[in-house]
Amino acid sequence: MEDSWGSGIPNNRNGEKSPEGRSGSMQLRSPRMRQADPRASSGSTLSWLKAKLSGMPWGGRVQEEQSRRGRKKVGKAWCQRRRMWSLVVAVGLMGFFLLVNWLMLWLLQDEKVGGGSGGDVLNFNSTSRVKLNIARGNVRKLGKKIKAQKGPYGRLLALAAHALAEGHNKPEPKDLWQEPFVPASLWRPCSDQRSWKPSRGDNGYIMITANGGINQQRVAVCNAVVIARLLNATLVLPRFMYSSVWTDVSQFGDIYQEEYFIDHLSPDIRTVRELPKELKSLNLEAIGSLITDAYIGKEAKPGFYVKNILPILIRNRVVHFYGFGNRLAFDPIPSQLQRLRCRCNFHALRFAPKIQETGSLLLQRMRRHHKPRLIDHHLVGSYAELPMLNGKDNPQSKASRYLSLHLRFEIDMVAHSLCEFGGGEEEMKELEAYRELHFPALFQLEKTAKLPSASALREEGLCPLTPEEAVLMLAALGFGRKTRIYVAGANIYGGRSRLNALNTLYPSLVTKETLLSANELEPYKNFSSQLAALDFIVCTASDAFAMTDSGSQLSSLVSGYRIYYGGGKMPTIRPNKRRLANIFTRNNTIEWRIFEQRVRKAVRQTKHVQTRPVARSVYRYPRCNECMCRIQ
């Protein structure tokens, strides 16, 4: 049989047996003999066969073909191993990113407040060591009662953390630290120009006791200066009312330079430090010279004062405006009086030397450089030229940029807004108790009238941004993780837990309490208005300023001061809260890229240069002919 030949040597192409088979060199063998033959194994047979074939004319081609097939098999195996390792690496990287995202989400949502020994200061995490003062009295009690709430933005905050980590070396948007320079630079300050004679103040004396915090008091002082000129009266240096909310006994001379104020306004009005002796003994309430805000409507026109206040002034020689606030309209008003208003705000009110010196120190530490900027001289005077007091300064180095953020999220603002902020039933009861104590008229209105719901107020953009919403806005705008941020304000409602997200995403976050030592802060202890003056200085001089509530007096005064002295190089981020509220409602489904685009569009539209709208504040919008002059 053909298949009985030893080792199964194949026939040649013509069907004949191979030479070995024809020569009879191989004999028929029994199966047992074949098993005993060492060549019977497949490996030995294959080796023997290859050796034999290599000597034949066509044996080289067979060996080459087999070698090629072998290399092909090795190549396939190598490719399979490479694909396998690539898959392993990809799975590993994906697992790593998922782990990082989970970790960041856990950090952002971990809002448990650490125990402490009590007192007025909360210590933030070890990265930034942020410390914020909690208000005393009822405010402190309310702050301690608030439980940590995780809020609705966990998903977006995790996306923001991932975006900041990914964009470590990513360039910031070009307009992030800029405002439209060309149209903004066409305006320059000119409210210090005068075209009238000084007033002798012959009709009597005007006294004011301004209420509110430092910013409301500043507006009241400027309005009183205009009223004194309008009624040809002599102004007595303003006094400040003690407030149960602000709990500050500071008077005008503790915050502003009295002599500078008197001298700078001397071409406009006559100012004295106190009433003449013959008028001090008068019972002003009995003679009808004590005028409260209840007697004067909000933003009363100049004609009201001429008609109703001037006769009292002439008859009694003195009028005392008690609790004088925003009681003078912005329009219509004579142009020169409007200019006087700007002159008082932007030129006459200079901070006291103690505040200027500490403010200059804060600016140096924020910038890590002592080279002053133009606006510094208007804020801190000659202290702008002081050398670096702490640390080393390299004049050749580039000054560090910083962003200032005013979180208008104090207890009074939160309670007065009638909004909800994630605290549930307990929060609602606490805010209602605060309104009953500090805003009795609003508390009664809640009981007697049907007011808009908290969700409706938020949709209309009437609620202040929460710290979580503020940090999402900053991350979406493109501020990198290393951005130095100065947070203004102290009594953040909810305490430390409300700042977890901001502190985690931006570890280079500081306040005046972290920049100054205990000894440097000691002169300001229990003087909230003086501390607010320090915030005013640092926010006004910052490279960029972001607010969370455009209705805040501090934000309005700071943004206006930056316009007036900024030369078109000091951008202010003023969010459109109504549009942002609409974007935030999609937080469960919106992609981060889309969220960025919408937030940037909503904020960019508020950065355009505009002149003062009719009846709007000249302190916030000084681009008008009465305050600033336009270069042709």
XYZ file of C-alpha atoms in Angstrom:
632
model
C 0.000 0.000 0.000
C 1.081 3.527 -0.758
C 0.690 4.686 2.851
C 2.811 1.814 4.209
C 6.073 3.390 3.148
C 8.292 4.512 6.034
C 7.690 7.937 7.496
C 4.881 8.671 5.032
C 7.215 10.266 2.431
C 5.015 11.871 -0.245
C 5.023 10.978 -3.937
C 6.551 13.314 -6.485
C 4.480 15.373 -8.931
C 4.167 12.518 -11.489
C 2.731 10.085 -9.013
C 5.997 8.155 -8.733
C 7.574 7.277 -5.491
C 10.378 9.392 -4.249
C 13.934 8.286 -5.016
C 14.279 6.810 -1.609
C 11.205 4.677 -2.141
C 12.403 3.415 -5.590
C 15.859 2.482 -4.410
C 14.409 0.018 -1.965
C 16.524 1.464 0.834
C 13.425 1.493 2.994
C 11.638 -1.765 3.782
C 8.133 -2.547 4.817
C 7.859 -2.540 8.560
C 5.413 -3.786 11.070
C 3.606 -1.321 13.225
C 5.788 -2.279 16.188
C 8.927 -1.589 14.199
C 7.591 1.730 13.110
C 6.895 2.720 16.703
C 10.423 1.796 17.708
C 11.968 3.859 14.947
C 13.120 7.185 16.413
C 12.049 8.949 13.237
C 8.475 7.885 13.803
C 7.843 10.803 16.174
C 6.478 13.881 14.503
C 9.264 16.178 15.703
C 12.086 13.879 14.531
C 10.367 13.094 11.285
C 9.860 16.786 10.589
C 13.533 17.551 11.248
C 14.700 14.660 9.115
C 12.319 15.655 6.355
C 13.544 19.243 6.365
C 17.131 18.075 6.121
C 16.340 15.865 3.182
C 14.274 18.461 1.398
C 16.903 21.119 1.753
C 19.174 19.216 -0.522
C 16.651 18.956 -3.335
C 16.340 21.594 -6.055
C 12.969 22.783 -4.818
C 13.676 22.199 -1.119
C 14.895 25.792 -0.541
C 11.602 27.196 -1.678
C 9.681 24.963 0.696
C 11.894 25.966 3.592
C 11.535 29.644 2.678
C 7.757 29.312 2.520
C 7.677 27.626 5.889
C 9.949 30.301 7.348
C 7.696 33.019 5.991
C 4.647 31.347 7.514
C 6.456 31.073 10.808
C 7.313 34.766 10.791
C 3.718 35.584 9.947
C 2.473 33.592 12.908
C 4.985 35.331 15.198
C 3.857 38.736 13.857
C 0.222 37.904 14.469
C 0.979 36.817 18.010
C 2.922 40.028 18.658
C 0.069 42.177 17.318
C -2.387 40.338 19.525
C -0.209 40.909 22.557
C 0.137 44.615 21.695
C -3.623 45.011 21.359
C -4.101 43.241 24.637
C -1.625 45.557 26.427
C -3.217 48.635 24.811
C -6.587 47.511 26.101
C -5.167 46.946 29.565
C -3.568 50.422 29.597
C -6.785 52.078 28.358
C -8.865 50.317 31.010
C -6.310 51.325 33.648
C -6.381 55.009 32.624
C -10.171 55.019 32.562
C -10.246 53.517 36.026
C -7.765 56.125 37.241
C -9.845 59.045 35.926
C -13.020 57.535 37.399
C -11.246 57.227 40.736
C -10.068 60.875 40.574
C -13.568 62.079 39.679
C -15.083 60.061 42.502
C -12.515 61.426 44.933
C -13.154 65.058 43.872
C -16.932 64.526 44.112
C -16.489 63.055 47.584
C -14.386 66.028 48.674
C -16.894 68.515 47.274
C -19.876 66.873 48.921
C -18.207 66.253 52.263
C -19.641 69.200 54.139
C -19.335 67.976 57.680
C -18.266 70.821 59.918
C -15.398 69.939 62.208
C -15.851 70.419 65.922
C -14.221 73.344 67.612
C -13.819 75.056 70.890
C -16.232 77.852 70.037
C -15.286 81.467 69.430
C -15.639 83.726 66.448
C -13.301 82.151 63.900
C -13.758 79.128 61.656
C -10.612 77.421 60.369
C -10.838 76.163 56.785
C -8.874 73.216 55.393
C -5.116 73.104 55.720
C -4.522 74.069 52.097
C -5.764 77.617 52.341
C -6.327 78.050 56.077
C -9.228 80.365 55.388
C -10.759 81.932 58.473
C -14.078 83.724 58.471
C -15.590 85.544 61.421
C -19.075 84.535 62.476
C -21.294 87.367 63.587
C -22.093 87.686 67.262
C -25.473 87.432 68.896
C -28.429 86.073 66.961
C -26.456 85.752 63.721
C -23.909 83.482 65.335
C -26.641 81.340 66.889
C -28.367 80.944 63.561
C -25.104 80.086 61.806
C -24.376 77.359 64.334
C -27.816 75.806 63.971
C -27.563 75.393 60.213
C -26.818 71.827 59.224
C -24.553 71.032 56.301
C -26.497 70.597 53.070
C -25.105 68.911 50.000
C -27.119 71.030 47.608
C -28.150 70.306 44.022
C -24.851 70.919 42.235
C -22.783 67.829 43.062
C -22.593 66.690 39.440
C -21.618 70.090 38.043
C -19.039 70.620 40.770
C -17.441 67.290 39.912
C -17.325 68.299 36.242
C -15.798 71.628 37.226
C -13.130 69.898 39.315
C -12.276 67.610 36.394
C -12.148 70.566 33.968
C -9.815 72.524 36.259
C -7.533 69.498 36.688
C -7.473 68.871 32.928
C -6.854 72.524 32.067
C -3.795 72.843 34.291
C -1.621 74.071 31.398
C -4.458 75.318 29.234
C -4.318 79.043 28.343
C -7.010 81.234 29.861
C -9.555 83.010 27.630
C -8.064 86.222 26.216
C -10.706 88.543 27.658
C -10.754 86.973 31.124
C -8.682 89.729 32.753
C -9.716 92.526 30.384
C -12.593 94.831 29.635
C -13.280 96.402 26.231
C -10.317 98.771 26.446
C -10.875 101.130 23.528
C -14.415 102.309 24.409
C -13.653 102.183 28.153
C -10.479 104.246 27.858
C -12.356 107.092 26.160
C -13.708 108.177 29.560
C -11.601 109.989 32.151
C -12.405 111.384 35.632
C -13.456 115.027 35.760
C -15.919 115.464 38.652
C -13.309 117.516 40.538
C -13.953 120.417 38.119
C -16.102 123.260 39.490
C -17.910 126.194 37.926
C -19.682 127.796 40.877
C -18.908 129.894 43.942
C -18.699 128.424 47.448
C -21.856 128.260 49.517
C -21.817 130.250 52.773
C -24.390 128.028 54.449
C -26.455 130.962 55.744
C -29.785 129.149 56.087
C -28.829 126.977 59.046
C -27.188 123.682 59.949
C -27.814 120.187 58.636
C -26.978 117.174 60.769
C -27.205 113.573 59.606
C -26.994 110.266 61.431
C -26.560 107.650 58.707
C -27.775 104.108 59.189
C -26.695 100.793 57.686
C -23.185 99.564 57.022
C -20.216 101.471 55.656
C -21.510 101.430 52.086
C -24.994 102.736 52.929
C -23.342 105.358 55.143
C -21.089 106.460 52.288
C -24.088 107.046 50.033
C -25.868 108.948 52.816
C -22.884 111.259 53.329
C -22.729 112.129 49.629
C -26.471 112.816 49.566
C -26.183 115.036 52.651
C -23.447 117.086 50.973
C -25.754 117.714 48.000
C -28.701 118.630 50.273
C -26.504 121.110 52.156
C -25.552 122.835 48.906
C -29.128 122.717 47.621
C -30.514 124.400 50.773
C -27.533 126.759 51.279
C -26.886 125.161 54.649
C -23.810 124.353 56.715
C -23.072 120.660 57.092
C -22.088 119.265 60.481
C -19.652 116.354 60.168
C -21.827 113.251 59.663
C -22.431 110.744 62.414
C -23.109 107.019 62.045
C -25.931 105.170 63.765
C -25.159 102.044 65.780
C -26.807 99.044 64.113
C -27.770 95.764 65.760
C -26.835 94.073 62.497
C -23.407 95.658 61.981
C -22.639 96.123 65.692
C -19.999 98.795 65.039
C -19.543 101.993 67.034
C -17.158 103.548 64.477
C -17.760 107.202 63.646
C -16.835 109.276 60.605
C -13.327 110.086 61.839
C -12.585 106.405 62.516
C -13.057 105.566 58.849
C -12.415 108.754 56.842
C -10.033 111.709 57.065
C -12.094 114.532 58.552
C -9.737 117.391 57.723
C -9.298 116.252 54.125
C -13.080 115.963 53.722
C -13.661 119.491 55.022
C -10.891 121.068 52.940
C -11.703 119.288 49.698
C -15.363 120.325 49.798
C -14.750 123.858 51.063
C -15.260 125.368 47.556
C -18.687 123.697 47.533
C -20.169 123.784 51.033
C -19.308 125.000 54.514
C -18.588 122.163 56.936
C -18.132 122.313 60.730
C -17.316 119.649 63.303
C -20.252 120.394 65.652
C -23.246 122.641 66.211
C -22.860 126.089 67.805
C -23.433 126.145 71.567
C -26.756 127.955 71.308
C -28.200 125.132 69.192
C -26.847 122.174 71.121
C -29.364 122.530 73.921
C -32.412 122.459 71.626
C -34.846 119.548 71.776
C -34.911 118.901 68.057
C -37.747 116.402 68.223
C -39.919 118.825 70.175
C -39.416 121.673 67.732
C -39.973 119.455 64.680
C -36.383 119.437 63.429
C -35.838 115.684 63.786
C -36.554 114.200 60.339
C -36.630 110.406 59.966
C -36.757 108.283 56.841
C -40.463 107.785 57.440
C -40.969 111.463 56.602
C -38.940 111.340 53.376
C -39.814 109.040 50.522
C -37.172 106.880 48.913
C -35.170 108.799 46.278
C -37.056 112.038 46.892
C -36.548 114.751 44.295
C -34.716 118.018 45.085
C -38.051 119.865 44.958
C -39.256 117.930 48.014
C -36.400 119.302 50.124
C -36.922 122.849 48.925
C -40.647 122.692 49.641
C -40.720 120.718 52.902
C -37.279 120.860 54.575
C -36.103 124.391 53.778
C -38.920 126.094 55.773
C -38.081 124.004 58.867
C -34.377 124.826 58.438
C -34.991 128.567 58.206
C -37.406 128.555 61.147
C -35.370 126.420 63.578
C -31.843 127.023 62.223
C -31.147 123.288 62.346
C -32.456 120.054 60.817
C -31.359 116.583 61.894
C -31.810 113.761 59.353
C -31.917 110.677 61.531
C -31.413 107.335 59.756
C -30.716 109.179 56.518
C -30.274 106.649 53.717
C -31.001 106.552 50.030
C -33.259 109.583 50.159
C -32.198 111.638 47.136
C -33.119 110.842 43.547
C -30.503 110.514 40.811
C -32.796 112.084 38.221
C -33.958 114.721 37.667
C -31.287 116.744 39.418
C -29.269 119.806 38.341
C -26.018 118.891 36.630
C -23.765 120.710 39.111
C -25.386 118.943 42.078
C -24.895 115.607 40.372
C -21.235 116.453 39.855
C -20.923 117.388 43.530
C -22.280 113.979 44.414
C -19.553 112.304 42.344
C -16.898 114.638 43.719
C -17.775 113.660 47.260
C -17.709 109.915 46.552
C -14.622 109.696 44.341
C -12.489 112.534 45.735
C -13.511 113.800 49.182
C -13.887 110.504 51.039
C -10.361 109.268 51.792
C -9.840 106.485 54.285
C -8.192 107.173 57.643
C -4.387 106.627 57.792
C -4.737 103.476 59.899
C -6.985 101.874 57.269
C -4.770 103.058 54.410
C -1.668 101.534 55.964
C -3.276 98.128 56.525
C -4.908 98.270 53.100
C -1.510 98.867 51.484
C -0.123 95.865 53.359
C -2.941 93.681 52.037
C -2.293 94.813 48.456
C 1.410 93.980 48.755
C 0.675 90.495 50.021
C -1.935 89.822 47.367
C 0.391 90.923 44.562
C 3.652 89.701 46.163
C 5.115 92.917 44.850
C 5.312 96.498 46.123
C 5.138 98.412 42.845
C 2.014 100.623 43.203
C -0.616 101.141 40.539
C -2.376 104.384 39.681
C -5.537 103.530 41.568
C -3.593 102.733 44.761
C -2.908 106.408 45.468
C -6.635 107.144 45.587
C -7.199 104.224 47.951
C -4.220 104.207 50.307
C -2.564 107.570 49.627
C 1.138 107.870 50.447
C 1.185 104.334 51.872
C 1.183 103.055 48.296
C 4.882 103.913 48.129
C 5.895 101.958 51.227
C 8.496 99.218 50.605
C 7.592 95.584 51.079
C 7.134 95.111 54.822
C 7.150 91.316 54.913
C 8.869 88.894 52.580
C 11.320 89.449 49.776
C 10.512 91.585 46.804
C 12.119 91.372 43.399
C 11.525 94.565 41.394
C 12.255 92.633 38.188
C 9.570 90.018 38.839
C 6.108 90.252 37.406
C 3.407 91.200 39.897
C 0.966 88.427 40.718
C -2.558 88.916 39.406
C -5.503 88.231 41.651
C -9.265 88.073 41.463
C -11.456 89.534 44.186
C -14.853 88.000 44.880
C -17.608 89.610 46.912
C -19.828 86.851 48.247
C -22.983 88.730 49.212
C -24.267 85.818 51.259
C -24.613 87.220 54.760
C -27.554 86.417 57.001
C -29.317 89.730 56.388
C -29.148 89.352 52.611
C -30.259 85.729 52.694
C -33.186 86.468 54.999
C -34.354 89.571 53.122
C -34.290 87.809 49.726
C -37.099 85.369 50.691
C -35.237 82.698 48.701
C -34.338 79.128 49.648
C -30.755 77.881 49.778
C -30.932 74.125 50.378
C -31.413 74.178 54.154
C -34.894 72.684 54.178
C -37.493 73.246 56.877
C -34.957 74.205 59.519
C -33.485 76.941 57.332
C -36.922 78.361 56.569
C -37.776 78.641 60.271
C -34.492 80.299 61.145
C -34.719 82.876 58.365
C -38.296 83.652 59.300
C -37.189 84.248 62.908
C -34.454 86.583 61.680
C -36.923 88.552 59.526
C -39.268 88.932 62.488
C -36.443 90.416 64.555
C -34.628 92.592 61.991
C -37.170 93.147 59.168
C -40.543 93.403 60.944
C -42.269 95.118 57.999
C -41.237 92.317 55.648
C -42.275 89.736 58.236
C -45.750 91.246 58.474
C -46.002 91.442 54.687
C -45.356 87.703 54.514
C -48.314 87.136 56.806
C -50.763 89.463 55.071
C -49.924 89.269 51.368
C -49.248 86.541 48.856
C -45.614 86.917 47.851
C -43.833 85.155 44.958
C -42.540 81.672 45.732
C -38.837 81.020 46.300
C -38.584 79.182 42.958
C -40.264 82.075 41.132
C -37.852 84.552 42.716
C -34.897 82.444 41.613
C -36.188 82.159 38.059
C -36.448 85.950 37.916
C -32.840 86.320 39.074
C -33.820 87.903 42.399
C -31.821 85.525 44.604
C -28.138 86.065 45.436
C -25.769 83.483 44.004
C -24.780 80.826 46.503
C -21.052 80.113 47.020
C -21.528 76.897 45.024
C -23.024 78.808 42.099
C -20.250 81.397 42.339
C -17.480 78.809 42.054
C -19.216 77.156 39.096
C -19.385 80.554 37.374
C -15.659 81.207 37.935
C -14.663 77.743 36.693
C -16.861 78.077 33.604
C -15.369 81.492 32.799
C -11.922 79.902 32.656
C -10.178 80.958 35.871
C -7.521 78.313 36.485
C -7.107 76.302 39.644
C -4.027 78.339 40.653
C -5.871 81.672 40.493
C -5.348 83.733 43.628
C -8.785 84.716 44.939
C -9.522 87.261 47.654
C -12.929 86.690 49.251
C -14.534 89.821 50.686
C -17.010 89.609 53.519
C -16.973 87.649 56.725
C -20.335 86.452 57.973
C -21.058 83.846 55.282
C -24.414 82.252 56.039
C -23.942 78.589 56.855
C -20.290 79.022 57.821
C -17.508 76.748 56.665
C -19.659 74.169 54.896
C -20.935 76.734 52.377
C -17.374 77.415 51.213
C -16.219 73.809 50.805
C -16.653 73.828 47.033
C -14.904 77.173 46.535
C -12.080 76.195 48.845
C -11.591 72.789 47.184
C -11.573 73.975 43.573
C -9.468 77.070 44.292
C -6.949 76.310 47.059
C -5.201 79.709 46.627
C -8.116 81.409 48.331
C -7.473 84.022 51.011
C -9.252 86.611 53.130
C -8.010 89.534 55.179
C -8.042 87.203 58.179
C -5.520 84.866 56.551
C -3.326 87.608 55.078
C -2.958 89.535 58.320
C -1.510 88.342 61.589
C -3.460 88.413 64.854
C -1.581 91.537 65.951
C -2.318 93.295 62.654
C -6.024 92.474 62.964
C -6.308 93.441 66.616
C -7.029 97.194 66.001
C -10.056 96.210 63.873
C -11.593 93.682 66.222
C -15.346 94.321 66.642
C -15.253 97.135 64.024
C -17.089 95.608 61.075
C -17.211 98.884 59.105
C -13.446 99.317 59.308
C -12.966 95.706 58.209
C -15.349 96.381 55.319
C -13.157 99.356 54.354
C -10.209 96.951 53.999
C -12.335 94.750 51.732
C -13.243 97.825 49.694
C -9.551 98.622 49.117
C -8.502 95.095 48.106
C -11.536 94.542 45.852
C -11.208 97.922 44.130
C -7.498 97.444 43.367
C -7.815 93.838 42.129
C -7.002 92.807 38.553
C -10.543 91.468 38.165
C -13.562 91.846 40.427
C -16.492 89.415 40.546
C -19.756 90.033 42.352
C -22.554 87.602 43.133
C -25.302 90.183 43.639
C -25.400 93.338 41.553
C -27.768 94.979 44.030
C -25.125 94.986 46.761
C -23.939 98.459 47.779
C -20.327 97.299 48.157
C -20.339 95.743 44.687
C -21.890 98.880 43.200
C -19.400 101.244 44.866
C -16.395 99.051 44.047
C -17.357 98.584 40.395
C -18.002 102.324 39.992
C -14.666 103.222 41.603
C -12.898 100.808 39.235
C -14.591 102.471 36.261
C -13.730 105.953 37.477
C -10.020 105.352 38.157
C -9.382 102.150 36.184
C -8.543 103.689 32.814
C -10.388 100.911 30.979
C -8.122 98.182 32.366
C -10.064 96.893 35.369
C -12.818 94.431 34.387
C -15.808 93.680 36.593
C -17.731 90.407 36.358
C -21.383 91.221 36.918
C -23.467 88.076 36.321
C -26.926 88.096 34.832
C -28.584 86.094 37.612
C -31.754 85.467 35.639
C -29.859 83.834 32.791
C -27.601 81.926 35.150
C -30.628 80.595 37.038
C -31.958 79.220 33.771
C -28.606 77.527 33.088
C -28.320 76.080 36.599
C -31.736 74.423 36.350
C -30.241 72.062 33.737
C -27.480 70.907 36.090
C -28.551 67.227 35.934
C -28.136 66.875 32.171
C -26.028 69.696 30.740
C -22.530 68.894 29.477
C -19.644 70.911 30.879
C -18.639 72.273 27.451
C -22.163 73.601 26.868
C -22.318 74.930 30.415
C -19.076 76.869 29.823
C -20.366 78.379 26.586
C -23.642 79.540 28.108
C -22.095 80.998 31.250
C -19.443 82.878 29.279
C -22.074 84.306 26.962
C -24.269 85.370 29.892
C -21.372 87.136 31.635
C -19.722 88.594 28.525
C -22.871 90.550 27.714
C -22.597 92.393 31.041
C -19.014 93.558 30.384
C -19.867 95.977 27.611
C -19.150 99.649 28.174
C -22.291 101.710 28.732
C -23.155 105.189 29.874
C -25.278 105.723 32.956
C -28.936 104.791 32.371
C -31.527 107.337 33.433
C -32.269 107.355 37.178
C -29.471 104.873 37.929
C -26.726 105.385 40.489
C -23.787 107.613 39.567
C -21.728 105.687 42.124
C -22.164 102.507 40.108
C -22.349 104.057 36.626
C -20.036 107.090 36.642
C -19.785 107.231 32.827
C -21.904 110.336 32.464
C -21.108 113.960 31.705
C -21.465 114.988 35.347
C -18.815 112.546 36.616
C -16.540 111.664 33.692
C -15.583 113.404 30.479
C -15.489 111.612 27.153
C -12.405 112.088 24.995
C -13.399 113.051 21.465
